[in-house]
Coordinates of C-alpha atoms and ligand atoms in Angstrom, one line a residue:
X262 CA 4.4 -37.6 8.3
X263 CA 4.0 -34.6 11.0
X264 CA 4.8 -31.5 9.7
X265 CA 8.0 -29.8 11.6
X266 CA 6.5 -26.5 13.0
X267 CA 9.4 -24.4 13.2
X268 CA 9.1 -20.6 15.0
X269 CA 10.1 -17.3 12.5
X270 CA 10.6 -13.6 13.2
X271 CA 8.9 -11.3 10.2
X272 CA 10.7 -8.2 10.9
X273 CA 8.6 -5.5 8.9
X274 CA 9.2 -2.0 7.1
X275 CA 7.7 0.4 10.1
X276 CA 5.5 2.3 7.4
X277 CA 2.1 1.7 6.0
X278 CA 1.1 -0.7 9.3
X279 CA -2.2 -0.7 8.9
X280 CA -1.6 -2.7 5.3
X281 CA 0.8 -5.2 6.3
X282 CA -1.6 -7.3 7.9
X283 CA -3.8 -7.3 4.5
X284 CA -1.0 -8.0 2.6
X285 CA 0.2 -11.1 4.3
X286 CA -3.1 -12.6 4.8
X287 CA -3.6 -12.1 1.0
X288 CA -0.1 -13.5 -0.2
X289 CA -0.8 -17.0 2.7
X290 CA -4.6 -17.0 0.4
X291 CA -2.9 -16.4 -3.2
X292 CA 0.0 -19.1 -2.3
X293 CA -2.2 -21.2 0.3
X294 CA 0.2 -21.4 3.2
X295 CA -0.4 -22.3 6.4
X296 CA 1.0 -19.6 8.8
X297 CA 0.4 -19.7 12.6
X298 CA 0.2 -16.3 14.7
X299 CA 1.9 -17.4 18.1
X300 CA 0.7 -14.0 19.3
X301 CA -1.5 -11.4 17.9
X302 CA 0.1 -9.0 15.9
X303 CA 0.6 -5.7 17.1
X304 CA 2.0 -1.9 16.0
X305 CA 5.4 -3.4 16.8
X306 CA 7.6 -4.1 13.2
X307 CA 7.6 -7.8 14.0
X308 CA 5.6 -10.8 14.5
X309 CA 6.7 -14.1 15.7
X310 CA 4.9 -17.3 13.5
X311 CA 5.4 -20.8 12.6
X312 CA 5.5 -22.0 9.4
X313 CA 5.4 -25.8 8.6
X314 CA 8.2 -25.6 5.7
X315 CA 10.8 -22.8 4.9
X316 CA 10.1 -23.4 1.4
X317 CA 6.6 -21.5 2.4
X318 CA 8.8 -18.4 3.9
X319 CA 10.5 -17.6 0.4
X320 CA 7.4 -17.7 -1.3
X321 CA 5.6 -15.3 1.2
X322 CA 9.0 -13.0 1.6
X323 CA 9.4 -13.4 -2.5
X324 CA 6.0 -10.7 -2.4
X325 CA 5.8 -8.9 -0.1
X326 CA 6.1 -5.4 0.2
X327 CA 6.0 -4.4 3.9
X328 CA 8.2 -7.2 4.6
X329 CA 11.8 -6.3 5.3
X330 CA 13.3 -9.5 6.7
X331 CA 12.2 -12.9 7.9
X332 CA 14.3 -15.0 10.4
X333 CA 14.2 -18.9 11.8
X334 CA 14.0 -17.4 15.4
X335 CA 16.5 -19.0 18.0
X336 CA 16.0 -17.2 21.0
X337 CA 14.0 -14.0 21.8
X338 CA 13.8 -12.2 25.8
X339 CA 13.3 -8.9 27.1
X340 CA 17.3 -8.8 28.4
X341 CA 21.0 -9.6 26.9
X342 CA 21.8 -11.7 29.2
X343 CA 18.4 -14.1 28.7
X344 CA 18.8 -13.7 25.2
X345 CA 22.4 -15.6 25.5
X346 CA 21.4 -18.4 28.0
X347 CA 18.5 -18.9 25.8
X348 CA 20.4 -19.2 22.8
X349 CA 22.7 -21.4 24.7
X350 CA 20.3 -24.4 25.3
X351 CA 19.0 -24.2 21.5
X352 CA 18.6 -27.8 21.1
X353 CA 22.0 -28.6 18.5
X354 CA 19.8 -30.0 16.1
X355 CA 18.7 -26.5 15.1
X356 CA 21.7 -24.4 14.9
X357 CA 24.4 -27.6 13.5
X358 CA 23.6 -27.9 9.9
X359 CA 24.5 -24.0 9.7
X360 CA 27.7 -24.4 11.8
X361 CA 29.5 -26.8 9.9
X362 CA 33.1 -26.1 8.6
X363 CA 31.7 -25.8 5.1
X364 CA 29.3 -23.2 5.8
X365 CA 30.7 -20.2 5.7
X366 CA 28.9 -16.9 7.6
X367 CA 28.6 -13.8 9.0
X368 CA 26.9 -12.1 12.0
X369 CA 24.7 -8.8 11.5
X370 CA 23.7 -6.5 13.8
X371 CA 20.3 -4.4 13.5
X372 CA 19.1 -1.9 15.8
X373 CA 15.8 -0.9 15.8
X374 CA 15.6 3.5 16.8
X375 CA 18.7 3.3 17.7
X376 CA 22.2 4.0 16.5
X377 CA 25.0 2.3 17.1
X378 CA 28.8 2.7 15.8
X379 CA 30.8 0.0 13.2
X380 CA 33.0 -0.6 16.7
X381 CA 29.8 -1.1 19.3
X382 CA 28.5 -3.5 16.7
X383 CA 31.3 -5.4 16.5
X384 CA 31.8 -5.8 20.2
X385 CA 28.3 -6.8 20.3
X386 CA 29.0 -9.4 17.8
X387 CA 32.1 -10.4 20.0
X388 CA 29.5 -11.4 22.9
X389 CA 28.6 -14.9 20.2
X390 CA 31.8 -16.1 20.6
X391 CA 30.3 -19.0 22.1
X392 CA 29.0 -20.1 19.1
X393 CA 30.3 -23.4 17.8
X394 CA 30.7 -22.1 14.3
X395 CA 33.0 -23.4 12.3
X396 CA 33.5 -21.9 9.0
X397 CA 35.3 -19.3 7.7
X398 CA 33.5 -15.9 7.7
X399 CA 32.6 -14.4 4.4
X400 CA 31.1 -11.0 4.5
X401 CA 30.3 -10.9 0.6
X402 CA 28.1 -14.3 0.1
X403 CA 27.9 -16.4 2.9
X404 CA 26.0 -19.3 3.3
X405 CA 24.3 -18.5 6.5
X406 CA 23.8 -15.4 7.8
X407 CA 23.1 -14.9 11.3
X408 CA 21.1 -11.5 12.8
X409 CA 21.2 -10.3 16.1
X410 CA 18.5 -7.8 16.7
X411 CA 18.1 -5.0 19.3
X412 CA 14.4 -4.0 19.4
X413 CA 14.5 -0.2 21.3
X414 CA 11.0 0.8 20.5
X415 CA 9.2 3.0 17.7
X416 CA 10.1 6.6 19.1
X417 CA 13.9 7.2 17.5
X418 CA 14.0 10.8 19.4
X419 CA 13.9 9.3 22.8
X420 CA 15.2 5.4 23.3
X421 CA 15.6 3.9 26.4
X422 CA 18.8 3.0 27.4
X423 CA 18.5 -0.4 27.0
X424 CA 16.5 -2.0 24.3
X425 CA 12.7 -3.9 25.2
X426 CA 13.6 -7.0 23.1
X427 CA 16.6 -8.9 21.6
X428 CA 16.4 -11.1 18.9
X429 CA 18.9 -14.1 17.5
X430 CA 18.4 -16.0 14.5
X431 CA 19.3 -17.1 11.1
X432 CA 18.0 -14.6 8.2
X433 CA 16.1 -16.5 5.6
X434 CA 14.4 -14.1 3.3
X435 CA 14.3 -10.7 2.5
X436 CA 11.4 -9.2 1.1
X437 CA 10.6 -6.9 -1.6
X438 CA 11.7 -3.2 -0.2
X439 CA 14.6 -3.1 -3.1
X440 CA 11.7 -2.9 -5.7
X441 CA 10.3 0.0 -4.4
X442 CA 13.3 2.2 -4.8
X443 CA 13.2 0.4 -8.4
X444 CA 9.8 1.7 -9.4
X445 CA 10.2 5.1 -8.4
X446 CA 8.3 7.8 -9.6
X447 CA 11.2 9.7 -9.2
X448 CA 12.6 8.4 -12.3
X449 CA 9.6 7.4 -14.4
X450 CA 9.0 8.3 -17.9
X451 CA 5.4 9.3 -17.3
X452 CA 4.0 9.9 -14.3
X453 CA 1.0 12.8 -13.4
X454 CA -0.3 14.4 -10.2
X455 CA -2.4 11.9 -9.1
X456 CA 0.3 8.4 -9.8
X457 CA 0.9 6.1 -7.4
X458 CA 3.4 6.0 -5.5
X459 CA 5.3 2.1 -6.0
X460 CA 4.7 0.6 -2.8
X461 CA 1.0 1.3 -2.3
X462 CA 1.0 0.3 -6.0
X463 CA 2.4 -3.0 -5.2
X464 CA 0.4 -3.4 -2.1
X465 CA -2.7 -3.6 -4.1
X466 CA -1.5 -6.0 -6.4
X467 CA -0.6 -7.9 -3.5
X468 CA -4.5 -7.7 -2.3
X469 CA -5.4 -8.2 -5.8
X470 CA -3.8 -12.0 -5.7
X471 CA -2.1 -11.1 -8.7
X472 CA -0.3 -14.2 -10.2
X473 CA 1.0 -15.3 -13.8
X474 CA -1.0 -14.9 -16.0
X475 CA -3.4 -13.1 -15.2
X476 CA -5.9 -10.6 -17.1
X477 CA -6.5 -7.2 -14.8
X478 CA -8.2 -4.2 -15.7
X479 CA -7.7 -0.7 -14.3
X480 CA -10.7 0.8 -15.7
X481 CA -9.6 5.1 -13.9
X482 CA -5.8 4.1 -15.3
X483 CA -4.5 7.2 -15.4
X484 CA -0.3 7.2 -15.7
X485 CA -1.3 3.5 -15.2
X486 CA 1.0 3.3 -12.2
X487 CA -0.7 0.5 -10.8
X488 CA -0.7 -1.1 -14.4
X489 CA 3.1 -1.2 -13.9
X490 CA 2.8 -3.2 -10.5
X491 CA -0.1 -5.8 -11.4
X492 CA 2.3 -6.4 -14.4
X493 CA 5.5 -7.4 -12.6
X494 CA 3.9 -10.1 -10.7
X495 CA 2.7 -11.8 -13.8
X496 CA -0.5 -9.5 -14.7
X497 CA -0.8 -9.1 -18.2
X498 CA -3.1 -5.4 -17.5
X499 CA -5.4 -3.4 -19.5
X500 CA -6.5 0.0 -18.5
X501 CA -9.0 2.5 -19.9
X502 CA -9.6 6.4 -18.5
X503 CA -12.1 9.2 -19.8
X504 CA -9.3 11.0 -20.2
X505 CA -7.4 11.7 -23.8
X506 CA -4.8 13.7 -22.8
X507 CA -4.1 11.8 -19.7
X508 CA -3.9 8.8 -21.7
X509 CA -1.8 10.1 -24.4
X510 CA 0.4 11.5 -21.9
X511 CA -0.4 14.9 -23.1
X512 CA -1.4 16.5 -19.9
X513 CA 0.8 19.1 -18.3
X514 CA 3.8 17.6 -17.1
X515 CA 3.5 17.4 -13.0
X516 CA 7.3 17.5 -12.7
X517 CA 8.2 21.0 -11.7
X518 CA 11.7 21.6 -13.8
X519 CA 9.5 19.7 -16.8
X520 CA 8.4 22.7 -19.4
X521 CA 6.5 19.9 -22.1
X522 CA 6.5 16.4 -21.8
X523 CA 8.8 14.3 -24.0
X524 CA 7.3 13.0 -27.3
X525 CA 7.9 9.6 -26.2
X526 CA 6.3 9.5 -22.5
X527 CA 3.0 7.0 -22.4
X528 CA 2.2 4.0 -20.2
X529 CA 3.9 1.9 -22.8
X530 CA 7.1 3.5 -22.3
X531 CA 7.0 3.0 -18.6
X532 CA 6.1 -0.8 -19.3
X533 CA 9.2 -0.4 -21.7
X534 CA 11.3 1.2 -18.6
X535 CA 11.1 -2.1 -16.7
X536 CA 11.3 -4.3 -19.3
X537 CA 7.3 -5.4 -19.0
X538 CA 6.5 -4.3 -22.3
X539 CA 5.5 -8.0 -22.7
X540 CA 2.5 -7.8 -20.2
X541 CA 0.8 -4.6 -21.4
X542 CA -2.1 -5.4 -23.5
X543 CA -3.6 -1.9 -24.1
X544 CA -4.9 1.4 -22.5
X545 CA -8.4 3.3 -24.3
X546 CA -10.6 6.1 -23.9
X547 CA -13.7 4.9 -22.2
X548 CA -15.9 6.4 -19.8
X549 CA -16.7 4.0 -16.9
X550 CA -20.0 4.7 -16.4
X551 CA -20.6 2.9 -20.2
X552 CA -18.4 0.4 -19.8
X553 CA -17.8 -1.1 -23.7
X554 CA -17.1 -5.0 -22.4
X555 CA -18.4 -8.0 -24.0
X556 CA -20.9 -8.8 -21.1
X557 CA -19.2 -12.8 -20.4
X558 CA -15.8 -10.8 -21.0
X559 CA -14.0 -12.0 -17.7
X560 CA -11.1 -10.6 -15.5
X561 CA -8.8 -12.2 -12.7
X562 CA -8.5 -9.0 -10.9
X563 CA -9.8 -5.2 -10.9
X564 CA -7.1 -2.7 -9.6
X565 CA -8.2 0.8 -9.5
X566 CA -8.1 4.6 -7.8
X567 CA -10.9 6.7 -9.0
X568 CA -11.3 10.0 -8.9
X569 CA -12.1 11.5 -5.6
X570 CA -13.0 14.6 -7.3
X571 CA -10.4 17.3 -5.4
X572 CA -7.0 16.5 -7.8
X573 CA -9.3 15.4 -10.8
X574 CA -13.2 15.8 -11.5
X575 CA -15.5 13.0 -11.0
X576 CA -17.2 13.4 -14.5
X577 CA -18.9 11.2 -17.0
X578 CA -20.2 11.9 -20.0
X579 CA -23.7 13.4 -20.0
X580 CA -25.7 16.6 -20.7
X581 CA -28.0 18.7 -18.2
X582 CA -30.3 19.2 -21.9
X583 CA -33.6 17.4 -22.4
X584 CA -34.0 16.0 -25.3
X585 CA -30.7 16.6 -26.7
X586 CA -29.7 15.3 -30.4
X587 CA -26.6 15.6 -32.0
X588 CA -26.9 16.0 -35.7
X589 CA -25.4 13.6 -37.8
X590 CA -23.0 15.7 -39.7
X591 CA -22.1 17.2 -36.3
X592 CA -20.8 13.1 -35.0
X593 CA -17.4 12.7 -36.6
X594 CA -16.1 15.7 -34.6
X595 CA -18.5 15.9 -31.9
X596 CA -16.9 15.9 -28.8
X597 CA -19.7 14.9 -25.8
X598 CA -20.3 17.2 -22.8
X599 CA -19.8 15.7 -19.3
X600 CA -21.9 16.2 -16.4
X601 CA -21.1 14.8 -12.5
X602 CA -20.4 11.4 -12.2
X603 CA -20.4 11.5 -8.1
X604 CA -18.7 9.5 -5.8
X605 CA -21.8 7.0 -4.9
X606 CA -22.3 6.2 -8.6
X607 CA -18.6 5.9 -9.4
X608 CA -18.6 3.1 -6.7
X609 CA -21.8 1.3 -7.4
X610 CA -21.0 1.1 -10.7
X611 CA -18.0 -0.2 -9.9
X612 CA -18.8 -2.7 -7.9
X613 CA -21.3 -3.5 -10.1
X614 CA -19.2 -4.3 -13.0
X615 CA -17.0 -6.1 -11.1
X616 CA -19.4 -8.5 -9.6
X617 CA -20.3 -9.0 -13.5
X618 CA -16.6 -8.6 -14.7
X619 CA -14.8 -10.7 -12.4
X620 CA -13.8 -14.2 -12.1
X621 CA -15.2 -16.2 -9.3
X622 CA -12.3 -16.1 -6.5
X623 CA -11.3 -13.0 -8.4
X624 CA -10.6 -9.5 -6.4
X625 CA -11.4 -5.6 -7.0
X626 CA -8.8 -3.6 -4.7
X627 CA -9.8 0.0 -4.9
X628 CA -9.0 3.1 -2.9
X629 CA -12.2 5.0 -0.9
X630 CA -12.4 8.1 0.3
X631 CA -13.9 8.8 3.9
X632 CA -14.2 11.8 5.8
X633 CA -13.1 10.3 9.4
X634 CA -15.0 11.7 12.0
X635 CA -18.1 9.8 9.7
X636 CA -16.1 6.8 9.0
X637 CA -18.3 3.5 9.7
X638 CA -18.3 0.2 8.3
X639 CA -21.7 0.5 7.2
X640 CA -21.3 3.4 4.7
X641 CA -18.7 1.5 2.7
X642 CA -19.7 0.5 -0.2
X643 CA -21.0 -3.4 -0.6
X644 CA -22.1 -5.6 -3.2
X645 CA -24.1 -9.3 -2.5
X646 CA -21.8 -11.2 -4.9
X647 CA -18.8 -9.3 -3.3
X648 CA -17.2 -9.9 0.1
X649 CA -15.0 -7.5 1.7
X650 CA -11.7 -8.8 2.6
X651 CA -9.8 -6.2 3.5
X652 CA -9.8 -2.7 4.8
X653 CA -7.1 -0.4 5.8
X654 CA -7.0 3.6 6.7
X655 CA -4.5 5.8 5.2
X656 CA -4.7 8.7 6.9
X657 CA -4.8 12.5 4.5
X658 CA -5.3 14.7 7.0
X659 CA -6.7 15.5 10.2
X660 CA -10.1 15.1 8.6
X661 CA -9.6 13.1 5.9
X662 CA -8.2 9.1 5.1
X663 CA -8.7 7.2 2.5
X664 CA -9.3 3.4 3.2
X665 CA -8.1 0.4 1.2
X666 CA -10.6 -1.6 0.4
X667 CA -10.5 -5.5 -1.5
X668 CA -13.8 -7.2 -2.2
X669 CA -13.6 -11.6 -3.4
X670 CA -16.2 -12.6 -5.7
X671 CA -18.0 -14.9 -4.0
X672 CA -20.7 -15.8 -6.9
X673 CA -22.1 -14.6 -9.9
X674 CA -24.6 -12.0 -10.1
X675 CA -28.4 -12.1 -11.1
X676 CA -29.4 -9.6 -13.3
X677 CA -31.1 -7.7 -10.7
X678 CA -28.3 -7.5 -8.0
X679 CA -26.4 -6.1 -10.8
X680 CA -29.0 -3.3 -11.3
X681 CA -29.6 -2.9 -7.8
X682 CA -28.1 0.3 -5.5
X683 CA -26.5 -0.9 -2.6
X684 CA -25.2 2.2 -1.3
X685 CA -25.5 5.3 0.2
X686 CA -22.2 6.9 0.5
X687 CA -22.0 10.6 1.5
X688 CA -20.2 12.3 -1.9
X689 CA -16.8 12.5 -0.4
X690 CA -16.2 15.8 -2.4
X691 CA -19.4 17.7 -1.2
X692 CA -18.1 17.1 2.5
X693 CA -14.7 17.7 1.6
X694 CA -15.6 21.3 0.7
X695 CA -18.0 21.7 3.7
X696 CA -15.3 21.2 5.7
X697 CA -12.8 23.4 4.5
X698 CA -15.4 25.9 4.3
X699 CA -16.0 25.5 8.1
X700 CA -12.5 25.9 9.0
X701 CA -12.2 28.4 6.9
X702 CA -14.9 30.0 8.8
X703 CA -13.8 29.0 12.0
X704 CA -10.4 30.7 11.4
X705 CA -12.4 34.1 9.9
X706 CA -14.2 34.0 13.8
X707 CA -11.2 33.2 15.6
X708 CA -9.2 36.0 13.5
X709 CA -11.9 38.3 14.4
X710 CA -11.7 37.8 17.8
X711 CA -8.3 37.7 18.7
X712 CA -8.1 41.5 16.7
X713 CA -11.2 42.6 19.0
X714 CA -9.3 41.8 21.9
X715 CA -6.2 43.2 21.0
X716 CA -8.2 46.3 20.3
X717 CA -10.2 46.2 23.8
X718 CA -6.5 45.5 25.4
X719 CA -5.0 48.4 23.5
X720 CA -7.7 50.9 24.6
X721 CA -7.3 50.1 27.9
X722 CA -3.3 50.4 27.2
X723 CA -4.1 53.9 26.0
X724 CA -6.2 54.9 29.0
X725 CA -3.2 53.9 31.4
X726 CA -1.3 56.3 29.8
X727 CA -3.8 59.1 29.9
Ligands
SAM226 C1 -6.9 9.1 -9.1 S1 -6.7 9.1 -10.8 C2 -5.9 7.6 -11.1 C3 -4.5 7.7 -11.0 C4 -3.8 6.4 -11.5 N1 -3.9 5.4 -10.5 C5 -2.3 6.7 -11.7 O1 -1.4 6.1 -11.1 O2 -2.0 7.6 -12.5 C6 -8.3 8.9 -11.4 C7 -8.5 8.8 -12.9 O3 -9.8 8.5 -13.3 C8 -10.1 9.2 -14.5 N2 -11.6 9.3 -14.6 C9 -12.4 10.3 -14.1 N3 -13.6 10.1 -14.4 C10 -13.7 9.0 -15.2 C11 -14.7 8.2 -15.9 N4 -16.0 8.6 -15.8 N5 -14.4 7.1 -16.5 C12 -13.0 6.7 -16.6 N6 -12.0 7.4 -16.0 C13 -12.3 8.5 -15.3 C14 -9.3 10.5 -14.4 O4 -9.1 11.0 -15.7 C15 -8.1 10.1 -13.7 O5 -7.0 9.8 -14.6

């Protein structure tokens, strides 16, 4: 039998935009839905799709992130007055089933940069009186829900008058935003300087394909924020970090009205905070660049920020000294000298081990540093065995983004690709420094000259008066 297309409006959080498109075409892979675009998706905060069952609409709106709402569209135009003659010829087969006098329902109104009062929305709900609805209205639960949405653009400091699109339809999913507020790092046990905020968190986990079950690493762990979200969709995670103190939560407490840290802060405790204790298998001290894994040891998915080398050093463990030994009676306490580990070789070894350490099918998600002006496809980082499936800019600053990138194994390895350099990435840091150095510069000369011509103009001041 032919599938019934039916026509949906995913109505998105307006932050992040760059990632949403990532996200959903990662959740339609990890849940293998079919979901048609009926136009390209654009800045705007919604797109308009088909899906061939609604069942496929809670599943998609039951992960994501960026997604805010999801509607079964009924009419859409550019005025009012179309939208209601629209609506009006809705063929009764759609609309019925939701307008019978068991179903009981209510009508919201959102507007998009724009603010309207309790009263205006109510008289805007009055204009559906039309409506053959026939059961009682229930603002607590209702059955159906019915939105009307008035689209007035992205800029909230200047809306037009009257808004560019209006939407009718019946609300079908919501999507994750709740959880975001739920995972704050506002009131986490342990969190650092460099933790991840929840919803980029969740984002990559999202990219990762993270389902039930599933084994992931985060091999630069940290506060193992990104632990936390791999684990509530199923995960069960693993993390390791060069860092002791990090990893014994022992660091200087990045709160600022926090003098020590508790006793009882540690990754754990988070996973204890949102009752995901069960998914946490372990965190330990490892340097990445001697990764301790049995070699067939195998992961679903590899989740991970590493250092850029600005909040935290990019160091492994190493020594500058020729020859060096350590003498045995010196080993139980020794503790090893590091030397730089540098962003090229954090990321080849990184993909490296994951074209070894992954599953087939299985995903790295991982945060990259660019300096933007000498941002180009070709200077991210790439593996043969690895495909790159997603890429999206988060801008830093004027000169600096980081880009989220997500590679899929697409086959196993030969020993030499795994030896093999692939990459020449300009260490972020190095540039990073240049930079600031040259606007630092810049401002030096620019300082200089404004006080020469303030001098020039104030001799001539003086000579006026003379
Ligand atoms: C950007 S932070 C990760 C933050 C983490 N996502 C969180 O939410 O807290 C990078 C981490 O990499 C660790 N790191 C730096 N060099 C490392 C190395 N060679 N091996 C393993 N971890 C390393 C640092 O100690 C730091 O905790």
């Amino acid at each position: 039998m032919n599938a019934t297309w039916r026509t949906y409006l995913l109505w998105f959080a307006q932050e992040h935009i760059e990632f949403r498109f990532a996200e959903i075409q990662s959740l339609l892979s990890l849940f293998n839905i079919d979901m048609r675009y009926l136009e390209r998706p654009k800045d705007e905060p919604y797109w308009i799709v088909q899906f061939a069952s609604e069942k496929d609409v809670h599943l998609l709106a039951s992960r994501s992130v960026s997604l805010r709402n999801c509607l079964e569209l009924w009419s859409r135009a550019k005025t009012v007055q179309n939208l209601h003659e629209k609506l009006k010829n809705v063929p009764p087969k759609i609309m019925a089933p939701y307008f019978r006098p068991e179903k009981s329902f209510k009508i919201e109104v959102e507007t998009f940069c724009r603010h309207f009062t309790q009263k205006e929305k109510i008289d805007k709900i009055e204009t559906f009186s039309y409506l053959p609805l026939e059961g009682p209205v229930n603002l607590k639960n209702p059955d159906v829900t019915l939105q009307y949405i008035e689209y007035y653009g992205t800029i909230s400091n200047n809306p037009p008058e009257l808004p560019y699109e209006v939407f009718f339809g019946r609300w079908v999913a919501s999507g994750l935003r709740q959880l975001i507020k739920k995972l704050s790092l506002k009131t986490r046990k342990f969190i650092g300087n460099t933790s991840m905020d929840p919803q980029l968190s969740l984002l990559m986990a999202n990219q990762a394909k993270v389902k039930e079950g599933d084994i992931i690493l985060d091999p630069f762990v940290g506060t193992g924020s990104l632990l936390v979200a791999a684990a509530h969709f199923g995960g069960y995670v693993l993390g390791t970090d060069i860092d002791y103190l990090m990893l014994h939560a022992r660091t200087r407490p990045s709160r600022i009205n926090q003098k020590r840290r508790e006793t009882d802060e540690s990754i754990k405790a988070n996973m204890k905070q949102y009752n995901l204790e069960h998914r946490y298998l372990d965190v330990l001290v490892n340097d990445f660049s001697v990764p301790f894994w049995r070699d067939d040891f195998q992961f679903d998915a590899i989740i991970t920020d590493p250092p850029y080398g600005i909040r935290e050093a990019t160091e492994k463990i190493g020594t500058a000294k020729e020859n060096c030994i350590i003498k045995e009676e010196h080993l139980p306490t020794h503790i090893p000298a590091k030397i730089e580990y540098g962003i090229s070789n954090i990321y080849k070894d990184l993909l490296a081990f994951s074209a070894k350490h992954l599953k087939v099918g299985g995903c790295v998600v991982c945060w990259f540093p660019v300096f933007r002006e000498d941002y180009h496809e070709s200077g991210l980082p790439s593996h043969p065995c690895l495909k790159l499936t997603a890429n999206s800019e988060q801008v830093l600053s004027k000169k600096t983004s980081r880009r989220l990138l997500t590679f899929e194994k697409i086959r196993p390895p030969s020993q030499e690709e795994l030896d093999t350099i692939h990459s020449q990435i300009t260490d972020f840091r190095e540039k990073y420094y240049t930079a600031r150095e040259e606007t630092r510069q810049e401002r030096r000369m620019k300082e200089a000259r404004i006080r020469k011509e303030n001098h020039l103009k104030y001799k001539e001041n003086i000579k006026k008066v003379e």
